[in-house]
XYZ file of C-alpha atoms in Angstrom:
367
model
C -0.137 -0.074 0.137
C 1.495 3.255 -1.228
C 0.311 5.344 1.853
C 0.643 2.920 4.595
C 3.452 4.961 6.233
C 1.305 7.776 6.309
C -1.072 6.023 8.710
C 1.425 4.732 10.940
C 1.249 7.849 13.330
C -0.500 8.930 16.434
C -3.545 9.986 14.925
C -4.222 7.598 11.976
C -5.903 9.933 9.514
C -7.657 12.047 12.140
C -5.924 15.489 11.931
C -6.066 17.829 9.051
C -2.298 17.309 8.177
C -3.188 13.383 7.998
C -5.863 14.014 5.524
C -3.790 16.297 3.278
C -1.062 13.496 3.360
C -3.192 11.129 1.727
C -3.122 13.373 -1.593
C 0.533 13.194 -1.652
C 0.671 10.484 -4.154
C -0.424 10.986 -7.748
C 0.195 7.526 -8.900
C -2.801 5.847 -10.849
C -2.637 2.811 -8.504
C -2.743 5.191 -5.357
C -5.637 6.903 -6.735
C -7.471 3.688 -7.166
C -6.380 2.112 -3.939
C -6.673 5.138 -1.622
C -10.436 6.276 -1.146
C -9.126 9.460 0.009
C -8.392 10.434 -3.551
C -10.891 8.104 -5.461
C -13.846 9.289 -3.799
C -12.659 12.955 -4.296
C -12.066 12.263 -8.031
C -15.381 10.601 -8.404
C -17.060 13.535 -6.572
C -15.666 16.229 -8.747
C -16.611 14.585 -11.926
C -20.333 13.945 -10.693
C -20.417 17.492 -9.875
C -19.260 18.789 -13.430
C -21.846 16.424 -15.142
C -24.302 17.952 -12.880
C -23.447 21.459 -13.598
C -23.372 20.676 -17.498
C -26.634 18.637 -17.494
C -28.840 21.403 -15.448
C -27.174 24.229 -17.628
C -28.400 22.571 -20.800
C -31.795 21.218 -19.491
C -32.847 24.143 -17.009
C -33.693 21.563 -14.439
C -31.598 22.325 -11.284
C -32.600 18.881 -9.460
C -29.842 16.765 -11.214
C -27.838 17.024 -7.608
C -31.207 16.024 -5.999
C -31.472 12.989 -8.357
C -28.150 11.509 -6.893
C -28.389 12.800 -3.240
C -29.780 9.603 -1.968
C -27.224 7.446 -3.992
C -23.645 8.965 -3.865
C -23.170 8.747 -0.360
C -23.800 5.143 -0.187
C -21.287 4.533 -3.156
C -18.512 6.741 -1.367
C -19.065 4.069 1.820
C -18.638 1.092 -0.326
C -15.559 2.615 -1.861
C -13.990 2.632 1.764
C -14.981 -1.211 2.647
C -12.201 -2.901 4.046
C -13.353 -4.398 7.344
C -16.094 -5.172 9.708
C -16.946 -1.684 10.743
C -16.535 -0.070 7.019
C -19.046 -2.853 5.739
C -21.365 -1.973 8.643
C -21.170 1.741 7.693
C -21.875 0.827 3.979
C -24.770 -1.276 4.798
C -26.426 1.501 6.997
C -25.603 3.864 4.149
C -27.381 1.857 1.765
C -30.667 1.182 3.981
C -30.595 5.056 4.057
C -29.902 5.386 0.365
C -32.827 2.756 -0.913
C -35.509 4.458 1.515
C -34.471 8.024 0.366
C -34.316 6.947 -3.455
C -37.593 5.252 -3.308
C -39.194 8.221 -1.791
C -37.823 10.610 -4.296
C -39.004 8.185 -6.999
C -42.481 8.013 -5.831
C -42.797 11.684 -5.766
C -41.833 11.813 -9.649
C -38.354 12.762 -9.285
C -36.938 10.375 -11.784
C -39.791 10.785 -14.576
C -38.159 11.227 -17.791
C -34.808 10.209 -17.028
C -31.762 10.727 -17.436
C -32.253 14.546 -17.473
C -35.928 14.917 -16.670
C -38.034 14.561 -13.837
C -39.724 16.823 -11.199
C -37.618 19.883 -10.161
C -37.593 21.038 -6.576
C -40.099 23.819 -6.550
C -37.764 25.914 -4.464
C -35.257 26.528 -7.265
C -38.048 27.771 -9.255
C -39.026 30.222 -6.405
C -35.414 31.277 -6.249
C -35.128 31.835 -10.107
C -38.040 34.137 -10.091
C -36.912 36.201 -7.165
C -40.186 35.762 -5.491
C -38.593 36.170 -1.892
C -37.212 39.707 -2.744
C -34.308 41.153 -1.293
C -30.875 39.763 -2.275
C -32.511 36.694 -3.995
C -33.622 38.993 -6.600
C -29.959 38.603 -7.832
C -30.671 35.053 -9.182
C -33.101 36.585 -11.667
C -29.847 37.725 -13.655
C -28.893 34.447 -15.885
C -25.048 34.864 -15.275
C -25.339 34.913 -11.419
C -27.789 32.164 -11.356
C -25.303 30.186 -13.573
C -22.574 31.004 -11.269
C -24.945 29.845 -8.325
C -25.706 26.548 -10.115
C -21.949 26.052 -10.558
C -20.791 26.781 -7.064
C -23.782 26.145 -4.916
C -26.016 23.665 -6.407
C -23.322 21.544 -8.328
C -19.889 21.753 -6.550
C -20.700 22.559 -2.881
C -23.738 20.061 -2.842
C -21.827 17.309 -4.210
C -18.876 17.864 -1.930
C -21.209 18.137 1.130
C -22.279 14.579 0.085
C -18.794 13.367 0.184
C -18.246 15.195 3.443
C -21.046 13.541 5.140
C -19.722 10.164 4.128
C -16.113 10.725 4.894
C -16.202 9.109 8.574
C -16.021 5.944 6.432
C -12.619 7.006 4.944
C -11.570 7.900 8.548
C -12.566 4.348 9.514
C -10.882 3.137 6.403
C -7.605 4.855 7.696
C -7.931 3.220 11.148
C -8.264 0.082 9.448
C -5.209 0.301 7.526
C -3.312 1.245 10.424
C -4.496 -1.842 12.246
C -3.524 -4.092 9.368
C -0.338 -2.290 8.615
C 1.292 -0.835 11.313
C 2.434 -3.627 13.343
C 5.058 -1.676 15.126
C 2.699 0.773 16.577
C 2.083 -0.041 20.357
C -1.543 1.220 20.291
C -2.460 -0.949 17.287
C -3.229 -4.094 19.068
C -5.507 -2.054 21.347
C -7.949 -1.305 18.351
C -10.870 -3.318 17.643
C -12.902 -3.762 14.399
C -16.112 -3.169 16.431
C -16.768 -1.783 19.839
C -19.729 -0.476 21.940
C -19.532 2.919 20.434
C -20.577 1.328 16.922
C -23.544 -0.224 18.488
C -24.561 3.279 19.783
C -23.956 4.858 16.440
C -25.905 1.941 14.610
C -28.942 2.195 16.941
C -29.169 5.885 16.775
C -28.757 5.641 12.783
C -31.715 2.965 12.655
C -33.850 4.912 15.015
C -33.600 8.156 12.943
C -34.074 6.236 9.716
C -37.340 4.830 11.073
C -38.478 8.468 12.040
C -37.565 9.835 8.778
C -39.354 7.074 6.855
C -42.640 7.566 9.278
C -42.668 11.353 8.554
C -42.121 10.999 4.777
C -45.135 8.575 4.703
C -47.263 10.557 6.791
C -46.469 13.498 4.640
C -47.330 11.698 1.518
C -50.705 10.249 2.807
C -51.726 13.801 3.682
C -50.626 15.440 0.450
C -52.519 12.585 -1.495
C -55.484 13.335 0.378
C -55.560 16.980 0.165
C -54.792 16.780 -3.829
C -57.676 14.370 -3.942
C -60.132 16.942 -2.268
C -58.788 19.739 -3.803
C -59.428 18.105 -7.254
C -62.825 18.497 -6.463
C -64.631 21.831 -7.134
C -67.921 23.491 -6.903
C -70.535 23.416 -4.026
C -69.688 19.915 -3.092
C -66.200 20.981 -2.357
C -67.274 23.832 -0.215
C -69.486 21.669 1.739
C -66.787 19.052 2.182
C -64.422 21.668 3.768
C -67.187 23.194 5.877
C -67.795 19.776 7.404
C -63.941 19.172 7.776
C -63.469 22.358 9.479
C -65.618 21.194 12.690
C -63.452 18.045 12.992
C -60.135 18.702 14.741
C -58.753 15.582 13.142
C -59.125 17.427 9.669
C -57.591 20.614 10.829
C -54.434 19.849 8.808
C -56.792 19.806 5.253
C -58.515 22.811 6.577
C -55.456 24.936 7.058
C -53.542 23.086 4.154
C -50.438 21.626 5.823
C -49.678 18.621 8.081
C -49.541 19.501 11.878
C -50.448 15.921 13.327
C -48.665 12.964 14.406
C -44.712 13.414 14.089
C -45.546 17.172 12.709
C -47.073 18.022 15.966
C -43.808 17.189 17.819
C -41.490 19.167 15.333
C -42.286 21.220 12.091
C -39.689 19.329 10.006
C -39.344 15.683 11.364
C -37.867 14.292 8.459
C -35.227 17.236 8.289
C -34.237 16.664 11.831
C -34.315 12.940 11.439
C -31.757 13.356 8.296
C -29.275 15.484 10.392
C -29.449 12.906 13.323
C -28.663 10.151 10.777
C -25.595 11.735 9.755
C -24.330 12.923 13.189
C -24.713 9.338 14.163
C -22.806 8.258 11.286
C -19.875 10.247 12.596
C -19.428 8.510 15.624
C -18.325 5.421 13.783
C -15.173 7.503 12.830
C -14.896 8.041 16.630
C -15.450 4.334 17.193
C -12.710 3.681 15.037
C -10.131 5.197 17.406
C -11.584 3.701 20.799
C -10.229 0.412 22.014
C -12.039 -2.855 21.954
C -12.834 -2.406 26.079
C -14.471 0.903 25.611
C -15.893 2.204 27.923
C -14.895 -0.210 30.538
C -11.236 0.442 30.338
C -9.681 3.775 29.267
C -6.228 2.468 29.993
C -5.576 0.835 26.644
C -6.105 3.966 24.323
C -7.590 7.333 24.183
C -10.923 7.978 22.170
C -10.635 10.673 19.837
C -13.733 12.400 19.749
C -12.654 15.128 17.290
C -11.497 14.403 13.939
C -11.847 16.391 10.560
C -14.957 14.567 9.327
C -17.117 16.056 11.760
C -17.308 19.126 9.480
C -19.775 17.055 7.167
C -22.708 16.682 9.596
C -21.872 20.294 10.808
C -22.291 21.758 7.247
C -25.197 19.633 6.666
C -26.961 20.885 9.668
C -26.230 24.365 8.791
C -27.604 23.695 5.208
C -30.951 22.522 6.802
C -30.987 25.824 8.641
C -30.966 27.579 5.457
C -33.133 25.030 3.897
C -35.475 25.087 6.729
C -35.736 28.855 6.603
C -36.629 28.971 2.950
C -39.367 26.497 2.963
C -40.739 28.179 6.328
C -40.890 31.432 4.192
C -42.881 29.730 1.392
C -45.146 28.035 3.965
C -46.056 31.326 5.730
C -46.622 33.291 2.432
C -49.098 30.197 1.231
C -50.965 29.265 4.645
C -52.518 31.983 6.990
C -52.429 29.549 9.910
C -48.780 28.777 9.503
C -47.748 31.433 11.714
C -49.984 30.122 14.553
C -48.389 26.774 13.868
C -44.601 28.230 14.023
C -45.764 29.677 17.426
C -46.931 26.271 18.765
C -44.404 23.659 17.515
C -40.557 23.937 17.377
C -38.665 23.384 13.901
C -36.124 20.417 14.697
C -35.728 20.154 18.415
C -38.933 18.915 20.130
C -40.167 20.551 23.526
C -39.340 18.566 26.532
C -42.938 18.775 27.626
C -44.058 17.413 24.226
C -41.826 14.299 24.914
C -42.840 13.884 28.285
C -46.580 13.826 27.331
C -45.637 11.133 24.802
C -44.000 9.162 27.605
C -46.898 9.267 29.920
C -49.399 8.698 27.197
C -50.818 12.265 26.691
C -51.130 12.427 22.864
C -52.206 16.131 22.712
C -49.776 18.881 22.971
C -50.206 22.388 21.951
C -53.251 21.659 19.940
C -52.065 19.306 17.875
C -52.575 15.502 18.050
C -49.779 12.923 18.050
C -50.853 9.535 16.409
């Protein structure tokens, strides 16, 4: 292995200088065998293809089509031991679920370049939100935005959130090739931290699945009712308005079930998924006996791949703000919903009511 000597140090790929050292070799064999380089090259090729295709078709959701696919692909490119295999398997579960959800919403219709475009891109193109957003009505500025943010940044972010697999690969290589390192024998392929990370990952994945299914059922029912016009539709909505269970349909947006706990449960779960994924890279530095014995090695809680989930959370802050702006402009009752229900972090009182069996909180109904 051309880069094995770079891993035989005290950090095993954890610090930034260790990350940069992985790019020191430019040979073809190193690029193929080293996921630091192979994933980065693949990411940039995909980003350029997304930019070219979206520029020619005018459909800016090319990255959206790949969002649920490429992180799992990067994870499989790092497989070398039990931990990295587990990480790739979990990433694949996430990928299959999200890809299916995107498919059933029409995201892949008219492939390879068509399909439904995220409605938010059109709103940004039109400058509907006003302020600085009106700059995007200029075609040149919109093109730069497409290149820098939509195509490059988002693809690099997808690589970054999957980068704990690269760190885990580094530690696996250290365990395999650095026989003279005194701490190597204390590292294990799996430990208690892996179990904690996997449990949180699967829990968040289930929450995300439930939230998307609930939202889809609501939207289908809403569209079915709105497709009926005339006196019958008015009478139906009048009857529905008298029922608390149909408040969602009357107001025009989902606010029961998981949506009575937080306004964006699927976004919240997505962030939790990749936070938990990061802890596999932390587990890669932990001794086999953790947490029962700390004497055989120190757990490195911070490494460069942490930036992936941090940037993802920041992206969701911006994305959440944008969707909130759109919702408040469309639905008069949404501002009251904002006052009652938090965006991502549930209230302690709401969670307590769920634990003690009281399913009603803040006027919403948790089912």
